[in-house]
XYZ file of C-alpha atoms in Angstrom:
379
model
C -0.128 0.240 0.064
C 1.176 3.922 -0.699
C 0.964 4.852 2.311
C 2.592 2.466 4.459
C 5.784 2.818 1.660
C 5.960 6.583 2.079
C 5.791 6.453 5.986
C 8.117 3.067 6.196
C 11.155 2.702 8.450
C 12.610 4.140 11.310
C 9.729 4.734 13.710
C 11.814 6.757 16.480
C 14.362 8.447 13.173
C 10.431 10.226 11.926
C 9.628 10.920 15.672
C 12.548 13.558 16.200
C 12.101 14.831 12.901
C 8.586 15.782 13.454
C 9.676 17.070 16.712
C 11.854 19.719 14.885
C 8.782 20.960 13.701
C 6.887 21.178 16.028
C 5.185 24.424 15.626
C 4.647 24.233 12.307
C 2.589 21.124 12.837
C 1.049 22.721 15.764
C -0.309 25.235 13.366
C -1.541 22.513 10.844
C -3.307 20.777 13.148
C -5.040 24.283 14.043
C -5.807 25.075 10.384
C -6.763 21.553 9.249
C -9.592 21.888 12.668
C -10.624 24.956 11.470
C -8.984 26.445 14.567
C -10.344 24.495 17.135
C -8.014 22.978 19.594
C -8.629 20.422 21.163
C -8.183 19.388 24.232
C -6.294 16.772 26.362
C -9.167 14.516 27.469
C -11.628 14.306 24.672
C -15.577 13.362 27.232
C -17.049 10.265 25.334
C -20.222 9.622 26.061
C -20.683 6.162 24.794
C -22.496 5.594 29.305
C -24.813 7.557 27.941
C -26.386 5.620 25.598
C -26.550 2.386 27.620
C -22.403 0.649 27.200
C -22.838 -2.899 29.607
C -25.625 -0.510 31.554
C -28.952 1.923 32.044
C -27.845 4.308 33.907
C -30.544 6.698 35.848
C -31.050 10.321 33.415
C -30.182 12.626 36.904
C -26.847 10.011 36.626
C -25.977 11.131 33.032
C -27.557 14.755 33.729
C -25.001 14.934 35.931
C -21.956 14.245 33.501
C -22.681 16.744 31.677
C -22.516 18.877 33.809
C -19.526 18.234 35.330
C -18.006 17.597 31.546
C -18.500 20.991 31.067
C -17.581 21.909 34.501
C -14.317 20.469 34.305
C -13.373 21.550 30.930
C -12.270 24.694 29.154
C -14.549 26.008 27.224
C -15.854 25.070 24.186
C -16.363 21.400 25.905
C -15.922 19.324 23.608
C -17.869 15.366 23.547
C -17.242 12.667 21.514
C -20.771 10.980 20.188
C -22.177 8.432 17.643
C -25.741 7.550 16.604
C -24.324 3.761 16.889
C -24.172 4.926 20.852
C -27.272 3.290 22.129
C -28.436 3.756 19.034
C -29.320 7.327 19.379
C -29.851 7.876 22.670
C -26.179 8.606 23.390
C -27.226 11.976 20.995
C -30.437 11.930 22.368
C -29.108 12.639 25.771
C -26.238 14.334 25.253
C -28.766 17.322 23.962
C -31.382 17.420 26.384
C -28.470 17.338 29.363
C -27.124 20.411 27.598
C -30.558 21.549 27.388
C -31.013 21.280 31.038
C -27.870 21.990 32.311
C -28.103 25.654 29.667
C -25.001 25.256 27.901
C -25.219 27.588 24.891
C -24.576 26.000 21.847
C -20.608 27.902 21.194
C -19.883 26.380 24.376
C -19.768 23.332 23.063
C -18.546 21.362 20.332
C -19.403 18.308 19.120
C -18.268 15.190 17.099
C -20.922 13.195 15.680
C -18.794 9.960 14.131
C -21.751 8.988 11.587
C -22.923 5.579 10.335
C -25.203 3.899 12.494
C -29.114 5.185 11.822
C -31.415 4.368 14.728
C -33.925 2.185 13.335
C -37.438 0.258 14.778
C -36.232 -2.504 17.397
C -38.212 -5.725 16.476
C -36.202 -8.163 18.426
C -35.656 -8.158 22.102
C -32.620 -6.859 21.841
C -30.476 -4.970 19.094
C -29.074 -6.983 16.082
C -25.803 -4.524 16.706
C -23.799 -5.680 19.360
C -26.041 -7.840 21.403
C -25.435 -8.159 24.915
C -22.984 -4.782 25.587
C -25.478 -2.471 25.592
C -29.175 -2.374 27.929
C -32.795 -1.890 27.836
C -32.867 0.397 24.448
C -35.649 1.129 22.484
C -34.511 1.425 19.063
C -32.021 -0.923 17.129
C -29.531 0.414 14.882
C -28.228 -0.786 10.945
C -25.094 0.876 9.148
C -25.827 2.983 6.030
C -23.179 4.610 4.272
C -23.337 6.067 1.039
C -23.638 9.450 -0.142
C -27.507 9.308 1.082
C -26.841 7.446 4.249
C -24.231 9.550 5.865
C -26.337 12.350 4.950
C -29.400 10.942 6.658
C -27.710 9.791 10.237
C -25.561 13.520 9.641
C -29.120 14.789 9.381
C -31.121 11.998 12.138
C -27.671 13.044 14.533
C -28.711 16.546 14.734
C -32.006 16.045 15.069
C -31.477 13.622 18.258
C -29.184 16.798 19.232
C -31.958 18.939 19.454
C -31.013 22.558 18.745
C -27.161 21.341 18.954
C -24.739 20.715 16.491
C -22.306 18.484 15.012
C -18.732 19.673 13.644
C -16.698 17.671 14.025
C -18.325 14.613 11.579
C -16.229 11.352 10.745
C -17.544 7.729 9.238
C -18.174 4.906 11.759
C -16.929 2.373 11.864
C -16.093 1.122 8.030
C -13.454 -1.333 9.091
C -16.994 -3.587 10.260
C -18.392 -2.464 7.072
C -15.832 -3.886 4.995
C -15.294 -6.795 7.258
C -19.425 -8.223 6.562
C -18.384 -8.204 2.979
C -19.217 -11.749 0.837
C -16.315 -11.173 -1.526
C -14.059 -9.176 -3.290
C -16.390 -7.479 -5.451
C -18.331 -6.374 -2.700
C -15.604 -5.239 -1.024
C -15.079 -3.479 -3.468
C -18.645 -2.059 -3.387
C -18.165 -1.188 -0.113
C -15.021 0.590 -0.597
C -16.855 2.778 -2.702
C -20.163 3.418 -0.679
C -17.513 4.782 2.242
C -15.149 7.302 -0.788
C -18.715 8.268 -2.183
C -19.513 8.626 2.315
C -17.128 10.836 2.248
C -17.847 13.029 -0.531
C -20.861 14.199 1.129
C -18.581 14.924 4.278
C -16.691 16.909 2.282
C -19.539 18.800 0.991
C -21.012 19.799 4.242
C -17.567 21.495 4.937
C -16.966 23.354 1.733
C -20.979 24.581 3.259
C -19.598 25.815 6.420
C -21.430 23.368 7.966
C -19.164 21.046 9.659
C -15.505 22.321 10.702
C -13.690 18.526 10.150
C -14.036 15.477 8.919
C -12.044 12.855 9.866
C -12.956 8.608 10.756
C -13.437 6.668 13.071
C -12.318 2.854 13.530
C -10.691 0.403 15.946
C -8.525 -1.450 12.730
C -5.748 1.402 12.704
C -5.063 -0.557 8.542
C -8.337 0.154 7.119
C -7.735 4.152 8.903
C -4.277 3.314 6.570
C -6.107 2.245 3.707
C -8.601 5.635 3.776
C -6.304 8.622 4.968
C -4.483 7.217 1.011
C -7.264 8.408 -0.904
C -9.306 10.607 1.705
C -8.185 14.531 3.044
C -8.886 13.654 6.560
C -8.897 16.613 9.233
C -8.816 14.086 12.244
C -8.984 10.417 12.655
C -10.081 8.669 15.882
C -7.638 5.288 16.750
C -9.818 3.216 19.306
C -8.620 -0.233 21.270
C -5.440 -0.255 19.120
C -3.244 2.261 20.610
C -2.783 1.118 24.230
C 0.043 0.176 26.713
C -1.534 -3.181 26.117
C -1.440 -2.961 21.887
C 1.162 -0.766 20.574
C 2.597 -2.702 16.897
C 6.559 -0.854 15.929
C 3.826 -0.627 12.149
C 1.335 1.642 13.660
C 3.288 3.607 15.576
C 4.761 4.245 12.460
C 1.375 5.041 10.510
C 0.320 7.569 13.430
C 4.257 9.541 12.785
C 3.387 9.457 8.783
C 0.172 11.092 9.879
C 1.950 13.495 13.479
C 3.893 14.789 10.202
C 1.502 15.799 7.890
C -0.588 17.882 10.411
C -3.778 14.982 11.184
C -5.058 15.109 14.175
C -4.968 12.063 16.028
C -7.580 11.414 19.168
C -6.465 8.438 21.026
C -10.121 6.198 21.983
C -10.597 2.747 24.233
C -7.209 3.119 25.669
C -8.108 0.948 28.665
C -9.315 -1.741 26.226
C -12.774 -1.164 26.516
C -12.191 -1.248 30.067
C -10.226 -4.790 30.855
C -7.194 -2.798 31.296
C -9.374 -1.091 34.699
C -10.718 -4.009 36.101
C -13.717 -5.515 33.396
C -14.877 -8.298 31.782
C -14.271 -6.686 28.435
C -11.229 -6.946 26.435
C -12.179 -4.489 23.398
C -15.912 -5.644 24.073
C -15.522 -8.807 24.034
C -15.769 -11.001 27.383
C -12.591 -12.289 27.820
C -12.580 -16.644 29.118
C -9.729 -16.863 31.824
C -10.932 -20.914 30.264
C -8.675 -19.723 26.800
C -5.440 -19.704 26.062
C -6.186 -15.417 25.048
C -7.728 -14.882 27.927
C -5.269 -16.709 30.845
C -2.985 -14.259 28.789
C -5.141 -11.245 29.232
C -4.979 -11.963 32.529
C -1.606 -13.185 33.668
C -1.210 -9.218 31.879
C -3.077 -7.293 33.837
C -2.265 -9.319 36.413
C 1.685 -7.940 36.431
C 0.953 -5.053 35.235
C -1.100 -4.108 38.340
C 1.162 -5.135 40.394
C 4.303 -2.946 38.837
C 1.749 -0.270 39.345
C 1.003 -1.081 43.131
C 4.766 -1.135 43.770
C 5.406 2.588 42.370
C 1.907 4.062 43.856
C 1.317 4.427 40.230
C -3.234 4.513 39.637
C -3.226 1.847 36.290
C -6.172 3.984 35.177
C -3.522 7.063 34.408
C -0.338 4.697 33.341
C -2.442 4.187 30.523
C -4.129 7.827 29.904
C -0.378 8.712 29.670
C 0.430 5.676 27.581
C -1.732 6.776 25.141
C -1.464 11.053 25.341
C 2.388 9.991 24.262
C 2.072 8.796 21.064
C 2.576 10.787 18.342
C 0.541 12.704 16.987
C -1.993 12.530 19.457
C -3.787 15.812 20.833
C -5.999 14.185 22.887
C -7.738 10.812 24.275
C -11.956 10.529 24.555
C -12.543 9.001 27.633
C -16.256 7.825 29.154
C -17.459 7.597 32.985
C -20.585 6.130 34.522
C -19.636 7.993 37.739
C -20.185 12.176 37.389
C -17.146 11.944 41.006
C -14.511 10.588 38.337
C -15.197 13.907 35.688
C -12.683 15.823 37.694
C -10.517 12.729 37.641
C -10.400 11.732 34.482
C -9.201 15.533 33.035
C -6.478 15.359 36.147
C -5.338 12.113 35.042
C -3.311 13.643 31.611
C -2.117 16.318 34.056
C -0.023 13.065 36.284
C 2.835 12.279 36.616
C 4.535 9.177 36.513
C 7.939 8.395 37.205
C 10.785 6.897 34.787
C 11.570 4.232 36.646
C 7.800 2.477 36.535
C 7.496 2.729 32.289
C 11.320 1.218 33.192
C 10.010 -1.142 34.809
C 7.410 -2.741 32.337
C 9.788 -2.330 29.380
C 12.029 -4.711 31.891
C 9.315 -6.929 31.740
C 8.121 -7.167 28.685
C 4.823 -5.399 29.175
C 5.502 -2.943 26.882
C 8.357 -3.114 24.273
C 11.414 -1.004 25.461
C 11.479 1.223 21.596
C 8.586 3.138 23.350
C 9.713 4.949 25.673
C 11.835 7.908 23.480
C 7.864 8.497 23.569
C 7.124 8.949 26.997
C 10.255 10.347 27.534
C 9.521 13.018 24.791
C 6.361 13.681 25.913
C 7.618 14.826 30.198
C 10.134 16.720 28.138
C 7.489 18.610 26.375
C 5.419 19.330 29.263
C 8.486 20.727 31.786
């Protein structure tokens, strides 16, 4: 693939080359994002869509209020039609209204590609068992007309607020559903058509920046070779548990091009901080994979305890240290955690902790310079 060839080579060397022109890189990012400077912590809203549990409306309102209170204006929220089949969008708009937040004091990123539909089965047909107490279903709707439908429906559900950052959501899953190569080629054309529609929205001034949200970073790599994007959201891929060198190489290339990177699901969907799901799939400790994951987490927790480091803080700081990452998207179902999430980005962890993780093989030793670089930039 052309993109892979263009950015092949030693990723550490390229990282330092990009650092030499950090001011230019930051200027490119601001231009790409139409002057929007993303904070280090963006507020994820999957909890508003009843991910894993159905929260009371009062708790959802408290989460949104606290998020706005703990953020510099404008507060940035990341949402999607897939989150609770539009419930996240609906709750976010309702809560912002109830909190009296003016539209110009909030930036909303809506990942498009899933359309709310009638629920005809006992539970939704997408990601069964993950979303709780939903009254609607959702289907993928990626095409020129389909993405515009998702955009319009999303703004309707936001009830007076509008998404200024938009993206195609889960193009990797859309391609994975292809029945053969011909179908896959057709689906890829659908994705490109969807981006054509989003580009037209941007040209008309209806949105400010265009991106992508996906779990498979190699699909992001493929699309960024064909589409001019302002930002990308990489989910589940760039974490303290999983950070392959080829992904670092790709992210360094995006950094040099001035493309913002938002790192999402830095806890591997909660598993790294004690959850039962790894990348939204239940972990079976009776399997070899489940045993390996549990062993890694146990070692990680032991070292965190030895150094007095909270596992969540280690995950967040590692996720922020990756090349090109401007922000991490953090979700919570507890209003009391909102400020703690924001504060994690400013926490300090001694280098001895990272070196210990490297010594026992939990993180790649060649990654240490990226952590040093972030600490240097903060000092």
